[in-house]
Short mmCIF file of C-alpha atoms in Angstrom, two decimals:
data_model
loop_
_atom_site.label_atom_id
_atom_site.label_comp_id
_atom_site.label_asym_id
_atom_site.label_seq_id
_atom_site.Cartn_x
_atom_site.Cartn_y
_atom_site.Cartn_z
CA MET R 196 86.44 109.76 91.10
CA ALA R 197 88.47 106.79 92.96
CA HIS R 198 89.05 108.00 96.84
CA GLU R 199 92.65 107.50 97.37
CA GLU R 200 93.05 105.94 100.92
CA LYS R 201 96.51 106.62 102.39
CA LYS R 202 98.29 103.11 102.07
CA LEU R 203 99.62 103.36 105.92
CA LYS R 204 96.85 103.64 108.44
CA LEU R 205 97.97 104.41 112.60
CA TYR R 206 95.75 103.31 115.08
CA SER R 207 96.96 105.85 117.67
CA TYR R 208 96.16 107.58 121.41
CA TRP R 209 97.12 111.63 121.30
CA ARG R 210 98.95 111.50 124.86
CA SER R 211 100.74 108.00 124.50
CA SER R 212 104.33 108.35 124.21
CA CYS R 213 104.25 104.64 121.89
CA SER R 214 102.42 106.39 119.93
CA CYS R 215 104.59 109.22 119.44
CA ARG R 216 108.00 107.80 119.17
CA ILE R 217 105.98 105.86 116.04
CA ARG R 218 104.60 108.96 114.34
CA ILE R 219 107.74 110.82 114.68
CA ALA R 220 109.02 108.05 112.57
CA LEU R 221 107.04 108.40 109.98
CA ASN R 222 107.02 112.67 109.80
CA LEU R 223 110.66 111.24 109.37
CA LYS R 224 110.62 109.22 106.38
CA GLY R 225 108.36 110.96 104.93
CA LEU R 226 105.32 108.96 105.66
CA GLU R 227 102.19 109.37 105.38
CA TYR R 228 99.36 107.58 106.99
CA GLN R 229 95.47 107.77 108.32
CA TYR R 230 95.30 108.57 111.93
CA ILE R 231 92.74 106.57 113.65
CA PRO R 232 92.12 107.83 117.23
CA VAL R 233 91.45 105.15 119.63
CA ASN R 234 90.57 106.45 123.06
CA LEU R 235 92.03 104.63 125.86
CA LEU R 236 90.61 106.74 128.62
CA LYS R 237 86.49 106.09 127.00
CA GLY R 238 88.08 102.03 127.10
CA GLU R 239 88.06 102.53 122.88
CA GLN R 240 90.75 99.51 123.12
CA PHE R 241 88.64 97.30 123.75
CA THR R 242 86.02 97.18 121.13
CA SER R 243 85.46 94.50 118.68
CA GLU R 244 86.75 96.53 115.96
CA PHE R 245 89.75 97.03 117.47
CA GLN R 246 90.33 93.85 119.19
CA MET R 247 90.14 92.48 115.30
CA VAL R 248 93.01 94.81 114.40
CA ASN R 249 95.05 94.01 117.73
CA PRO R 250 93.31 91.38 120.33
CA ILE R 251 95.37 93.11 122.99
CA GLY R 252 93.99 96.35 123.10
CA TYR R 253 97.34 98.76 122.90
CA VAL R 254 97.78 101.82 120.65
CA PRO R 255 100.17 102.38 118.23
CA VAL R 256 99.14 99.73 115.61
CA LEU R 257 100.50 99.97 112.09
CA VAL R 258 98.47 98.59 109.32
CA ASP R 259 100.20 97.79 105.76
CA GLY R 260 98.40 96.73 103.17
CA GLU R 261 98.18 93.11 104.26
CA ILE R 262 100.57 93.66 107.74
CA ILE R 263 99.83 94.75 110.84
CA VAL R 264 102.42 95.20 113.43
CA SER R 265 101.25 96.41 117.05
CA ASP R 266 103.64 97.14 119.62
CA SER R 267 106.14 100.65 118.60
CA LEU R 268 109.13 98.47 118.94
CA ALA R 269 108.38 95.76 116.21
CA ILE R 270 106.49 98.66 114.10
CA PHE R 271 109.60 100.35 114.43
CA MET R 272 111.91 97.86 112.93
CA TYR R 273 109.79 97.27 110.68
CA LEU R 274 109.36 100.71 108.95
CA GLU R 275 113.12 100.84 109.52
CA GLU R 276 113.18 97.21 107.18
CA LYS R 277 110.24 98.64 104.65
CA TYR R 278 110.87 101.65 104.39
CA PRO R 279 114.54 102.72 104.60
CA GLN R 280 114.83 105.55 103.30
CA HIS R 281 116.36 108.10 106.55
CA PRO R 282 117.85 105.51 108.37
CA LEU R 283 116.75 105.98 111.82
CA LEU R 284 119.71 102.98 112.75
CA PRO R 285 123.31 103.63 112.20
CA SER R 286 125.22 101.16 110.32
CA ASP R 287 128.52 100.97 112.86
CA LEU R 288 127.69 98.35 115.66
CA GLN R 289 128.52 99.55 119.18
CA LYS R 290 126.27 103.21 117.84
CA LYS R 291 123.35 101.03 117.16
CA ALA R 292 123.70 98.97 119.93
CA ILE R 293 123.83 102.36 122.17
CA ASN R 294 120.33 102.95 120.46
CA PHE R 295 118.63 99.70 121.13
CA GLN R 296 120.28 100.45 124.33
CA ALA R 297 118.35 103.74 125.33
CA ALA R 298 115.41 102.90 123.99
CA ASN R 299 115.09 99.79 125.69
CA ILE R 300 115.68 102.19 129.42
CA VAL R 301 112.66 104.11 128.17
CA CYS R 302 109.99 101.52 127.13
CA SER R 303 111.11 98.90 129.96
CA SER R 304 112.27 100.83 132.64
CA ILE R 305 110.13 104.16 132.46
CA GLN R 306 106.69 103.50 130.54
CA PRO R 307 105.73 100.41 132.03
CA LEU R 308 106.06 102.44 135.23
CA GLN R 309 103.66 104.94 134.52
CA ASN R 310 101.32 104.14 131.86
CA LEU R 311 97.65 104.58 132.15
CA ALA R 312 97.03 101.03 134.17
CA VAL R 313 99.95 101.41 136.52
CA LEU R 314 98.80 105.02 137.62
CA LYS R 315 95.25 104.15 138.10
CA TYR R 316 96.26 100.96 140.03
CA ILE R 317 98.55 103.31 142.33
CA GLU R 318 95.50 105.92 142.83
CA GLU R 319 93.47 103.12 143.97
CA LYS R 320 95.30 101.09 146.47
CA VAL R 321 97.75 103.33 147.83
CA SER R 322 96.46 106.70 146.79
CA PRO R 323 96.13 109.07 144.46
CA ASP R 324 98.02 111.22 146.44
CA GLU R 325 100.69 108.75 145.68
CA LYS R 326 100.28 108.95 141.63
CA ILE R 327 102.55 111.62 140.18
CA PRO R 328 105.52 110.62 142.52
CA TRP R 329 105.66 107.21 141.94
CA ALA R 330 105.88 108.28 138.19
CA LYS R 331 108.28 111.12 138.99
CA LEU R 332 110.94 108.61 140.80
CA HIS R 333 110.66 105.87 137.74
CA ILE R 334 111.43 108.28 134.88
CA GLU R 335 113.70 110.24 136.93
CA LYS R 336 115.49 106.67 137.65
CA GLY R 337 115.39 106.05 134.56
CA PHE R 338 116.71 109.90 133.32
CA GLU R 339 119.98 109.56 135.54
CA ALA R 340 120.55 106.18 133.72
CA LEU R 341 119.76 107.59 130.20
CA GLU R 342 122.20 110.77 131.55
CA LYS R 343 124.70 108.02 132.37
CA LEU R 344 123.94 106.16 129.22
CA LEU R 345 124.57 108.81 126.58
CA LYS R 346 127.52 111.12 128.35
CA ASP R 347 130.15 110.19 125.67
CA HIS R 348 128.21 109.15 122.95
CA ALA R 349 125.91 112.23 122.67
CA GLY R 350 126.20 115.30 119.65
CA ARG R 351 123.73 117.21 118.77
CA TYR R 352 121.29 114.15 119.44
CA ALA R 353 121.48 111.44 121.67
CA THR R 354 124.17 109.21 119.90
CA GLY R 355 125.67 111.86 117.44
CA ASP R 356 124.96 114.75 115.40
CA GLU R 357 122.15 112.65 113.40
CA VAL R 358 118.73 111.63 114.77
CA PHE R 359 118.47 107.83 115.82
CA MET R 360 116.20 105.69 117.63
CA ALA R 361 117.12 106.64 120.40
CA ASP R 362 115.71 110.12 120.06
CA LEU R 363 112.52 109.00 118.80
CA PHE R 364 112.01 106.67 122.34
CA LEU R 365 113.46 109.93 124.71
CA ALA R 366 111.48 112.61 123.28
CA PRO R 367 107.91 111.84 124.19
CA GLN R 368 108.85 110.29 127.23
CA ILE R 369 110.71 113.76 128.10
CA HIS R 370 107.39 115.63 126.96
CA ALA R 371 105.67 113.44 129.42
CA GLY R 372 107.48 113.83 131.97
CA ILE R 373 107.80 117.57 131.97
CA LYS R 374 103.87 118.36 130.94
CA ARG R 375 102.82 115.49 133.30
CA PHE R 376 104.16 114.60 135.71
CA ASN R 377 106.68 117.76 136.84
CA VAL R 378 110.52 116.38 136.22
CA ASP R 379 112.33 118.72 137.09
CA MET R 380 114.59 118.91 133.98
CA ALA R 381 117.35 120.86 135.95
CA LYS R 382 118.83 117.95 137.55
CA PHE R 383 119.49 116.05 133.53
CA PRO R 384 121.56 119.10 131.73
CA LEU R 385 122.04 116.69 128.32
CA LEU R 386 118.47 114.89 128.40
CA SER R 387 117.31 118.92 128.27
CA ARG R 388 119.72 120.26 125.82
CA LEU R 389 118.46 117.20 123.57
CA ASN R 390 115.13 118.32 124.65
CA GLU R 391 115.61 121.92 123.10
CA ALA R 392 116.94 120.27 119.89
CA TYR R 393 114.08 118.23 119.41
CA SER R 394 112.20 121.48 120.10
CA GLU R 395 113.39 123.31 116.92
CA LEU R 396 112.87 119.74 114.38
CA PRO R 397 109.07 119.58 112.94
CA GLN R 398 109.02 116.22 112.42
CA PHE R 399 109.46 116.11 116.19
CA GLN R 400 106.87 118.58 117.30
CA ASN R 401 104.19 118.03 114.92
CA ALA R 402 103.95 114.42 116.53
CA MET R 403 103.62 115.61 119.89
CA PRO R 404 100.44 115.06 122.06
CA GLU R 405 98.86 118.79 121.93
CA ASN R 406 99.33 118.59 118.16
CA GLN R 407 97.32 115.20 116.86
CA PRO R 408 93.85 115.46 115.68
CA ASP R 409 92.72 113.73 118.77
CA ALA R 410 93.92 115.91 121.29
CA PRO R 411 91.10 117.83 123.34
CA SER R 412 91.00 121.06 122.45
CA ALA R 413 92.95 123.93 124.90
CA MET C 560 145.31 91.29 122.06
CA ALA C 561 144.70 95.42 123.25
CA ALA C 562 141.79 97.11 122.69
CA LYS C 563 142.07 100.67 121.13
CA ASP C 564 142.18 102.13 125.44
CA GLY C 565 144.73 99.95 126.36
CA ARG C 566 142.56 97.19 127.15
CA GLU C 567 143.42 93.62 127.16
CA VAL C 568 141.02 92.14 125.18
CA SER C 569 140.26 87.93 124.57
CA SER C 570 139.30 86.88 121.31
CA LYS C 571 136.90 85.27 122.36
CA LEU C 572 133.11 86.50 123.46
CA VAL C 573 132.77 87.31 127.24
CA LEU C 574 128.96 87.44 129.16
CA TYR C 575 128.99 89.31 132.75
CA SER C 576 126.38 87.94 134.40
CA PHE C 577 124.40 87.08 137.49
CA TRP C 578 122.58 83.05 137.76
CA GLN C 579 119.46 84.14 138.56
CA SER C 580 118.84 86.99 136.47
CA SER C 581 116.16 86.19 133.97
CA CYS C 582 117.88 88.93 131.12
CA ALA C 583 121.15 87.59 131.63
CA TRP C 584 119.28 83.82 130.76
CA ARG C 585 118.23 85.27 127.52
CA VAL C 586 121.57 85.89 126.01
CA ARG C 587 123.03 83.08 127.56
CA PHE C 588 119.84 80.86 125.68
CA ALA C 589 120.54 82.81 122.32
CA LEU C 590 124.39 82.37 122.77
CA ASN C 591 124.16 78.33 123.13
CA LEU C 592 121.58 78.76 120.08
CA LYS C 593 124.08 80.09 118.34
CA GLY C 594 126.70 78.24 119.20
CA LEU C 595 128.87 80.48 120.56
CA SER C 596 131.25 80.00 122.97
CA TYR C 597 131.93 82.64 125.60
CA GLU C 598 133.56 83.54 128.94
CA TYR C 599 131.57 83.82 131.89
CA LYS C 600 132.48 86.48 134.40
CA ALA C 601 129.92 86.21 137.37
CA VAL C 602 128.93 88.84 138.93
CA ASP C 603 126.71 88.77 142.28
CA LEU C 604 124.53 91.16 142.42
CA THR C 605 123.78 89.73 145.72
CA LYS C 606 127.39 91.27 146.89
CA GLY C 607 126.71 94.72 145.04
CA GLU C 608 129.52 93.63 142.54
CA GLN C 609 127.65 96.07 140.04
CA PHE C 610 129.24 98.49 141.80
CA THR C 611 132.70 97.86 141.68
CA PRO C 612 134.80 100.38 139.19
CA GLU C 613 135.79 97.41 137.33
CA PHE C 614 132.20 97.09 136.32
CA GLU C 615 131.43 100.73 136.08
CA LYS C 616 133.53 100.87 133.50
CA LEU C 617 131.96 98.64 131.46
CA ASN C 618 128.25 99.55 132.13
CA PRO C 619 127.75 102.76 134.43
CA LEU C 620 124.09 101.68 135.02
CA HIS C 621 125.25 98.48 136.85
CA PHE C 622 123.04 96.01 134.92
CA VAL C 623 124.43 92.56 133.93
CA PRO C 624 124.48 91.00 131.40
CA VAL C 625 126.57 93.06 129.40
CA LEU C 626 128.04 91.15 126.43
CA VAL C 627 131.85 92.09 125.78
CA ASP C 628 133.17 91.02 122.16
CA GLY C 629 136.82 92.37 121.44
CA ASP C 630 136.40 96.33 121.48
CA ILE C 631 132.74 95.78 121.35
CA VAL C 632 130.55 96.51 124.54
CA VAL C 633 127.05 95.57 124.73
CA SER C 634 124.38 95.89 127.67
CA ASP C 635 120.99 95.57 127.75
CA SER C 636 119.79 92.00 126.39
CA PHE C 637 117.09 93.40 123.85
CA ALA C 638 120.73 95.12 122.57
CA ILE C 639 123.27 92.16 122.97
CA LEU C 640 120.18 90.18 121.29
CA MET C 641 120.15 92.57 118.71
CA TYR C 642 123.21 92.68 118.12
CA LEU C 643 124.45 89.37 117.93
CA GLU C 644 121.69 88.61 115.13
CA GLU C 645 123.49 90.96 113.17
CA LYS C 646 127.11 90.20 113.54
CA TYR C 647 126.34 86.35 113.86
CA PRO C 648 123.10 84.99 111.45
CA GLN C 649 124.15 81.61 111.98
CA ARG C 650 120.86 80.57 113.39
CA ALA C 651 118.69 83.44 112.76
CA LEU C 652 116.85 83.83 115.78
CA LEU C 653 114.65 86.88 113.58
CA PRO C 654 112.45 84.84 110.78
CA ALA C 655 112.99 87.01 107.30
CA ASP C 656 109.01 87.40 106.94
CA PRO C 657 108.30 90.45 107.78
CA GLN C 658 104.98 89.80 109.53
CA ARG C 659 106.66 86.99 111.37
CA LYS C 660 109.69 88.83 112.29
CA ALA C 661 107.06 91.78 114.03
CA LEU C 662 105.31 89.47 115.73
CA ASN C 663 107.87 88.06 117.40
CA LEU C 664 109.74 91.47 118.50
CA GLN C 665 106.03 92.30 119.83
CA ALA C 666 106.56 88.88 121.72
CA ALA C 667 109.86 89.80 123.28
CA SER C 668 108.56 93.34 123.99
CA ILE C 669 105.19 91.95 125.60
CA VAL C 670 107.67 90.32 128.39
CA SER C 671 110.55 92.70 128.35
CA SER C 672 108.12 95.76 128.60
CA SER C 673 104.55 94.32 130.37
CA ILE C 674 105.61 91.52 132.56
CA GLN C 675 109.32 91.91 133.53
CA PRO C 676 109.67 95.19 134.72
CA LEU C 677 106.08 94.95 137.00
CA HIS C 678 107.96 92.19 139.46
CA MET C 679 111.20 93.26 139.49
CA MET C 680 112.30 93.95 143.25
CA SER C 681 112.39 97.15 143.42
CA ILE C 682 108.67 97.40 142.47
CA LEU C 683 107.80 94.62 144.76
CA LYS C 684 109.37 95.80 148.24
CA TYR C 685 107.69 99.30 147.15
CA LEU C 686 103.98 98.06 147.31
CA GLU C 687 105.23 96.03 150.37
CA GLU C 688 105.93 98.51 152.21
CA LYS C 689 102.70 101.05 151.31
CA ILE C 690 100.17 98.14 150.92
CA GLY C 691 101.61 94.54 152.66
CA PRO C 692 103.01 91.49 151.45
CA GLN C 693 99.50 89.34 149.92
CA GLU C 694 99.00 93.14 147.58
CA ARG C 695 102.49 92.70 146.41
CA PHE C 696 102.27 89.10 145.17
CA LEU C 697 98.91 89.99 144.10
CA PHE C 698 100.84 92.66 141.68
CA GLY C 699 103.35 90.68 140.71
CA GLN C 700 101.06 87.18 139.80
CA THR C 701 98.21 89.76 137.99
CA ASN C 702 100.79 91.24 136.06
CA ILE C 703 101.99 88.05 134.97
CA GLU C 704 98.86 86.29 133.85
CA LYS C 705 97.96 89.95 132.01
CA GLY C 706 100.51 89.47 129.90
CA PHE C 707 100.41 86.03 129.43
CA PHE C 708 97.08 86.30 128.53
CA ALA C 709 98.25 89.15 125.59
CA LEU C 710 101.61 86.02 124.98
CA GLU C 711 97.93 83.81 124.37
CA LYS C 712 96.21 85.55 122.27
CA LEU C 713 99.28 86.62 120.19
CA LEU C 714 100.86 83.68 119.54
CA LYS C 715 96.72 82.00 118.75
CA ASP C 716 97.36 81.56 114.96
CA LEU C 717 101.12 81.27 115.41
CA ALA C 718 102.52 78.66 117.67
CA GLY C 719 103.80 75.43 116.52
CA LYS C 720 106.37 73.47 118.70
CA TYR C 721 107.80 76.53 118.90
CA ALA C 722 106.52 80.32 119.88
CA THR C 723 106.33 81.61 115.93
CA GLY C 724 106.80 77.49 114.02
CA ASP C 725 108.40 74.64 114.72
CA GLU C 726 111.68 76.32 114.80
CA VAL C 727 112.56 78.32 118.03
CA SER C 728 112.91 82.27 117.42
CA MET C 729 113.46 85.18 119.46
CA ALA C 730 109.91 85.31 120.83
CA ASP C 731 110.94 81.51 122.84
CA VAL C 732 114.54 83.32 123.95
CA PHE C 733 112.32 86.14 126.07
CA ILE C 734 109.23 83.82 126.68
CA ALA C 735 111.20 80.40 128.06
CA PRO C 736 112.87 81.95 130.27
CA GLN C 737 110.05 83.93 132.06
CA ILE C 738 107.53 81.64 132.19
CA ALA C 739 110.54 79.07 133.67
CA ILE C 740 111.05 82.40 136.35
CA SER C 741 107.73 83.28 137.40
CA ALA C 742 105.21 80.52 137.14
CA GLU C 743 106.76 79.01 139.97
CA ARG C 744 107.34 82.35 142.14
CA PHE C 745 104.00 83.97 141.66
CA LYS C 746 101.55 80.36 141.35
CA ILE C 747 100.69 80.77 138.57
CA ASP C 748 98.40 78.31 136.97
CA MET C 749 99.79 77.34 133.58
CA SER C 750 97.07 75.12 132.93
CA THR C 751 94.99 78.68 131.79
CA PHE C 752 97.61 78.89 129.36
CA PRO C 753 97.75 76.21 127.24
CA ILE C 754 99.30 77.74 124.71
CA LEU C 755 102.63 79.09 126.66
CA SER C 756 102.60 75.41 128.83
CA ARG C 757 102.22 73.62 125.44
CA ILE C 758 105.54 75.20 124.20
CA TYR C 759 107.34 75.86 127.27
CA ASP C 760 107.35 71.67 127.84
CA SER C 761 109.51 72.45 124.50
CA GLN C 762 111.71 75.11 124.91
CA LYS C 763 112.62 73.64 128.82
CA ALA C 764 114.30 70.21 126.80
CA LEU C 765 116.07 72.77 124.51
CA ARG C 766 119.30 71.57 125.64
CA GLU C 767 120.22 75.14 124.94
CA PHE C 768 118.14 76.50 127.38
CA ILE C 769 119.03 73.48 130.04
CA ALA C 770 122.45 74.82 130.11
CA ALA C 771 121.60 78.21 130.08
CA SER C 772 119.59 77.79 133.18
CA PRO C 773 120.32 79.39 136.43
CA GLU C 774 121.19 76.43 138.45
CA LYS C 775 124.18 75.25 135.62
CA GLN C 776 125.72 78.29 135.94
CA PRO C 777 129.49 78.70 137.43
CA ASP C 778 128.09 80.70 140.10
CA ALA C 779 124.73 79.45 141.56
CA VAL C 780 124.35 78.67 144.79
CA ASN C 781 122.65 75.81 146.23
#
């Protein structure tokens, strides 16, 4: 009997918010995938096996047959084009632009300033006590920007009453902010409300870090 | 003509820009490549013009660049570039092939998420205050080099005359201003990056790139 391999493979780390974005996208589009864990704390991104898939050593990486896509933004755009069911970008150009802007605030202004490498650096060069305040500062700055940006556009979700790209990038960042960095969400009423809405969606919740195969058992 | 909210709008594209902003440079470069003329509106970041009520209405986040196209207002260089790519498909910057398209977006992401944010003024200032000016410089340099190494690996089997082949693409739009701005400022030894050096030689010779460069902008100061 032939062993049927799932066509899509996702190299992921349970806690990686970038990986979480894609896990949500795959869930929303109803796409099954094989979850391949890469333990960033143990340096598994530097194994020769993983380097062959992504020489730069980042997760997530999506493998779709012969196509290999790294970087959550690139993977998101690839999925959106290849698997158009449950579209994650609105067709209206203004709304679409707001989605790109919100996503980019997360992936350029927030996440890179609180990823493992930067936190390690702050811990070593400044002090271990500065790690959390540093991350908190940048997350809160980004959240303030997002509150302003989405104020006139949000509905039930970030840019209206349907889930779009902005929600996929926001949800993991809000989750990380709360669980790991003591962000005071009372300052961010809109994002708090959105977070509540995400907590009701199984496609979001199933993608969250604690529900991944490689999450440490409680 | 009047916009829906009564604002007078030009039938032309308007770009709010600061001459030295590398993010604005990306957009100026792309507008030139697509042969799109635009009205240049300078926002002097050194004088706090991004905080005027007029600009705040356009972008409450106070960033440049901002593109205005009739009724549509787009902020953030990535969002603007994706908008231009869809609305003005001439001289496409993203290849149709899904693998190559993905590699372009990945290159853009490396620049805009892994390199540029880590040498922003505000970050460097913090490091200078907490550790010292030496560390500030080292941090900038280390992260730029890390990003450049990543790009070398990414583009290894892909680069031709330009980043992802023999035509200018989205990757070039992000890479060229980044090299121009950071190589000098952080004393990067570009000979360590042969592919980037080679494609940069091609990129910087493009008239569209030159016309987009900081010193050629109306608000450039010598």
